[in-house]
Tab-separated table of C-alpha atoms in Angstrom:
chain	number	residue	atom	x	y	z
C	1	MET	CA	151.201	72.850	133.457
C	2	GLU	CA	147.576	73.032	134.937
C	3	THR	CA	144.589	74.395	132.710
C	4	PRO	CA	143.491	77.562	134.058
C	5	THR	CA	140.087	78.071	135.520
C	6	PRO	CA	138.119	79.705	133.030
C	7	LEU	CA	136.029	82.830	134.303
C	8	ILE	CA	132.787	82.674	135.479
C	9	ARG	CA	130.203	85.292	133.115
C	10	CYS	CA	127.036	86.849	133.564
C	11	GLY	CA	124.706	84.087	131.828
C	12	TRP	CA	123.847	86.098	129.265
C	13	CYS	CA	127.428	86.942	127.801
C	14	SER	CA	127.772	84.696	124.920
C	15	ALA	CA	131.497	82.897	123.963
C	16	ASP	CA	131.664	85.746	121.075
C	17	PRO	CA	134.763	87.680	122.292
C	18	LEU	CA	133.297	91.466	121.564
C	19	TYR	CA	130.605	90.286	123.557
C	20	GLN	CA	133.066	88.990	126.503
C	21	ALA	CA	135.256	91.799	126.204
C	22	TYR	CA	132.556	94.202	126.404
C	23	HIS	CA	131.322	92.126	129.357
C	24	ASP	CA	134.576	92.355	131.043
C	25	THR	CA	135.708	95.531	130.728
C	26	GLU	CA	132.391	97.966	129.864
C	27	TRP	CA	128.760	96.722	130.892
C	28	GLY	CA	127.814	97.930	134.912
C	29	VAL	CA	131.339	99.984	134.806
C	30	PRO	CA	129.543	103.270	136.548
C	31	LEU	CA	129.606	105.929	133.561
C	32	ARG	CA	129.276	110.101	134.387
C	33	ASP	CA	130.525	111.607	131.025
C	34	ASP	CA	127.657	112.798	129.209
C	35	ARG	CA	128.412	112.488	125.753
C	36	ALA	CA	129.476	108.641	126.571
C	37	LEU	CA	126.076	108.311	128.411
C	38	PHE	CA	124.082	110.139	125.355
C	39	GLU	CA	125.880	107.741	123.019
C	40	LEU	CA	125.012	104.306	124.978
C	41	LEU	CA	121.723	105.629	125.685
C	42	ASN	CA	121.645	105.510	121.930
C	43	LEU	CA	122.876	102.855	121.143
C	44	GLU	CA	120.587	100.691	123.678
C	45	GLY	CA	117.258	102.116	121.887
C	46	ALA	CA	118.649	101.028	118.192
C	47	GLN	CA	118.390	97.653	119.996
C	48	ALA	CA	114.781	97.521	120.431
C	49	GLY	CA	113.756	94.356	118.970
C	50	LEU	CA	116.868	93.020	118.796
C	51	SER	CA	119.798	91.642	120.483
C	52	TRP	CA	122.617	94.074	122.184
C	53	ILE	CA	125.298	92.296	120.097
C	54	THR	CA	123.942	93.496	116.805
C	55	VAL	CA	124.339	96.738	118.027
C	56	LEU	CA	127.297	96.173	119.581
C	57	ARG	CA	129.126	94.550	116.091
C	58	LYS	CA	127.859	98.315	114.228
C	59	ARG	CA	128.962	100.397	117.609
C	60	GLU	CA	132.131	101.481	115.316
C	61	GLY	CA	129.497	102.046	111.995
C	62	TYR	CA	127.296	104.185	114.318
C	63	ARG	CA	130.718	106.354	115.790
C	64	GLU	CA	131.619	107.060	112.327
C	65	ALA	CA	127.949	108.080	110.622
C	66	PHE	CA	127.453	110.013	113.662
C	67	GLU	CA	130.096	111.937	114.281
C	68	GLY	CA	131.159	110.498	117.440
C	69	PHE	CA	127.996	110.896	118.682
C	70	ASP	CA	128.476	114.363	119.515
C	71	PRO	CA	124.857	116.114	119.812
C	72	ALA	CA	125.897	119.743	118.664
C	73	ARG	CA	126.637	117.916	115.200
C	74	ILE	CA	123.465	115.843	115.116
C	75	VAL	CA	121.613	118.347	115.563
C	76	CYS	CA	122.439	119.936	112.453
C	77	TYR	CA	120.848	116.920	110.749
C	78	THR	CA	118.767	117.697	107.897
C	79	GLU	CA	116.675	115.370	105.622
C	80	ALA	CA	119.080	114.755	102.934
C	81	ASP	CA	121.452	113.680	106.499
C	82	GLN	CA	118.345	111.211	107.527
C	83	ALA	CA	118.359	109.899	103.658
C	84	ARG	CA	122.012	109.125	103.750
C	85	LEU	CA	122.135	107.565	107.100
C	86	LEU	CA	119.261	105.026	105.908
C	87	GLN	CA	121.848	103.971	102.846
C	88	ASN	CA	124.414	103.176	105.419
C	89	PRO	CA	125.127	99.363	106.427
C	90	GLY	CA	127.011	100.203	109.073
C	91	ILE	CA	124.120	100.641	111.071
C	92	VAL	CA	120.467	99.688	111.746
C	93	ARG	CA	118.430	101.297	109.199
C	94	ASN	CA	115.056	102.267	110.839
C	95	ARG	CA	114.257	104.980	109.872
C	96	LEU	CA	112.269	105.817	113.483
C	97	LYS	CA	115.557	105.012	115.266
C	98	VAL	CA	117.525	107.672	112.901
C	99	ALA	CA	115.280	109.999	113.178
C	100	ALA	CA	115.078	109.707	117.154
C	101	THR	CA	119.097	109.634	117.584
C	102	ILE	CA	118.437	113.195	115.564
C	103	SER	CA	115.800	114.246	118.002
C	104	ASN	CA	116.932	113.237	121.057
C	105	ALA	CA	120.209	115.498	120.286
C	106	ARG	CA	117.972	118.217	120.379
C	107	ALA	CA	116.708	116.996	123.819
C	108	PHE	CA	119.870	116.017	124.977
C	109	LEU	CA	121.078	119.922	124.235
C	110	ALA	CA	118.321	121.502	125.909
C	111	LEU	CA	118.364	118.946	128.880
C	112	GLN	CA	122.151	119.844	129.265
C	113	GLU	CA	121.387	123.551	129.221
C	114	ALA	CA	118.649	123.310	131.824
C	115	GLU	CA	120.628	121.018	134.364
C	116	GLY	CA	123.926	121.912	133.260
C	117	SER	CA	125.044	118.335	133.088
C	118	PHE	CA	122.989	114.828	131.724
C	119	ALA	CA	125.140	112.903	133.644
C	120	ASP	CA	124.243	114.641	137.208
C	121	TRP	CA	120.776	114.742	136.326
C	122	LEU	CA	120.866	111.113	135.031
C	123	TRP	CA	122.560	110.063	138.111
C	124	ARG	CA	119.802	111.559	140.268
C	125	PHE	CA	117.438	108.517	139.775
C	126	VAL	CA	119.515	106.115	141.835
C	127	ASP	CA	120.700	108.930	144.505
C	128	GLY	CA	124.040	109.346	142.717
C	129	GLN	CA	125.643	106.286	142.927
C	130	PRO	CA	125.065	102.234	141.599
C	131	ILE	CA	122.178	100.301	143.381
C	132	LEU	CA	124.284	97.050	143.948
C	133	ASN	CA	122.407	93.890	143.956
C	134	THR	CA	123.260	90.248	144.452
C	135	TRP	CA	121.014	88.341	141.710
C	136	ASP	CA	122.371	84.551	141.955
C	137	THR	CA	120.856	83.796	139.179
C	138	LEU	CA	120.232	85.389	135.347
C	139	ALA	CA	116.117	84.711	136.181
C	140	GLN	CA	116.131	86.775	138.990
C	141	VAL	CA	117.745	89.794	137.637
C	142	PRO	CA	114.066	91.826	136.626
C	143	ALA	CA	113.411	93.698	133.327
C	144	ARG	CA	112.376	96.737	134.298
C	145	THR	CA	112.273	98.513	137.736
C	146	PRO	CA	110.894	101.409	139.968
C	147	GLU	CA	113.747	103.567	139.020
C	148	SER	CA	113.846	102.869	135.588
C	149	ASP	CA	110.356	103.699	135.204
C	150	ALA	CA	110.659	106.893	136.578
C	151	LEU	CA	113.929	107.715	134.639
C	152	SER	CA	111.605	106.334	131.015
C	153	LYS	CA	109.032	108.843	132.197
C	154	ALA	CA	111.175	111.732	133.192
C	155	LEU	CA	113.183	110.978	129.500
C	156	GLN	CA	109.872	110.958	127.484
C	157	GLN	CA	108.747	114.457	129.106
C	158	ARG	CA	111.894	115.489	127.797
C	159	GLY	CA	111.446	114.868	124.283
C	160	PHE	CA	113.586	111.330	124.002
C	161	LYS	CA	112.752	108.756	121.901
C	162	PHE	CA	113.309	105.129	121.969
C	163	VAL	CA	113.293	105.280	125.929
C	164	GLY	CA	110.983	102.805	127.712
C	165	SER	CA	111.148	101.376	130.758
C	166	THR	CA	112.812	98.155	129.875
C	167	ILE	CA	114.916	99.753	127.550
C	168	CYS	CA	116.180	102.298	130.251
C	169	TYR	CA	116.777	99.096	132.709
C	170	ALA	CA	119.441	97.884	129.779
C	171	PHE	CA	121.010	101.312	129.945
C	172	MET	CA	120.982	101.538	133.251
C	173	GLN	CA	122.615	98.319	133.814
C	174	ALA	CA	125.446	99.069	131.126
C	175	ALA	CA	125.890	102.656	132.551
C	176	GLY	CA	126.823	101.050	135.993
C	177	MET	CA	123.350	102.895	137.433
C	178	VAL	CA	123.037	98.797	138.863
C	179	ASN	CA	125.495	96.362	139.524
C	180	ASP	CA	123.580	93.797	137.975
C	181	HIS	CA	126.208	91.390	137.324
C	182	THR	CA	125.665	87.889	138.957
C	183	THR	CA	127.060	86.997	142.330
C	184	ASP	CA	129.249	83.905	140.279
C	185	CYS	CA	130.570	86.162	137.921
C	186	PHE	CA	134.333	87.061	138.370
C	187	ARG	CA	133.143	91.010	137.764
C	188	HIS	CA	130.463	91.402	140.486
C	189	GLY	CA	132.731	92.466	143.328
C	190	ALA	CA	135.306	94.276	140.553
C	191	VAL	CA	132.864	96.260	139.745
C	192	ALA	CA	131.083	96.723	143.123
C	193	ALA	CA	134.419	98.093	144.424
C	194	LEU	CA	134.528	100.944	141.572
C	195	SER	CA	130.824	101.334	142.824
C	196	SER	CA	131.998	101.995	146.210
C	197	ARG	CA	133.832	104.886	145.395
C	198	PRO	CA	133.654	108.127	146.705
C	199	LEU	CA	132.515	110.615	143.874
């Protein structure tokens, strides 16, 4: 019996099964749901200074702590709620990051009211379709781009926190606004095929 050929994944993906499942099923898949994008943006902000696997391991804790990342609920959080969250080991207990999630809920609702759709507004920064990159190695993948610079600036102008350009580019990669799977990764072609589907 032949041994199956191991899958080749992007160089950043470790052997951790949780990380591999995330890479294989979520990372780079175009995301156009307002609530899911709000969650992802806040989780990427929570990652600042940490590794993504740290946040990924706490994702379910975040979903429970922030009531499914429902911005209409989060916007009502009080100082007592913030104090409670800072005692929760299921999330990154950073005062600024917790406060940012709450203020981001306000900014999100205001943007949604003004624009009608958070997803449609975000996707305008890539003209509505994913940018399909063809990097051969991880070293070629940028940490930021003109598109992430523009998104970062626009989000900050709308009142969002923890949305620097590097965070925004990681968000864009994760949300499938760009396909940054390297060309040797088994997901590159599959994600590219998803990206080419009509809206």
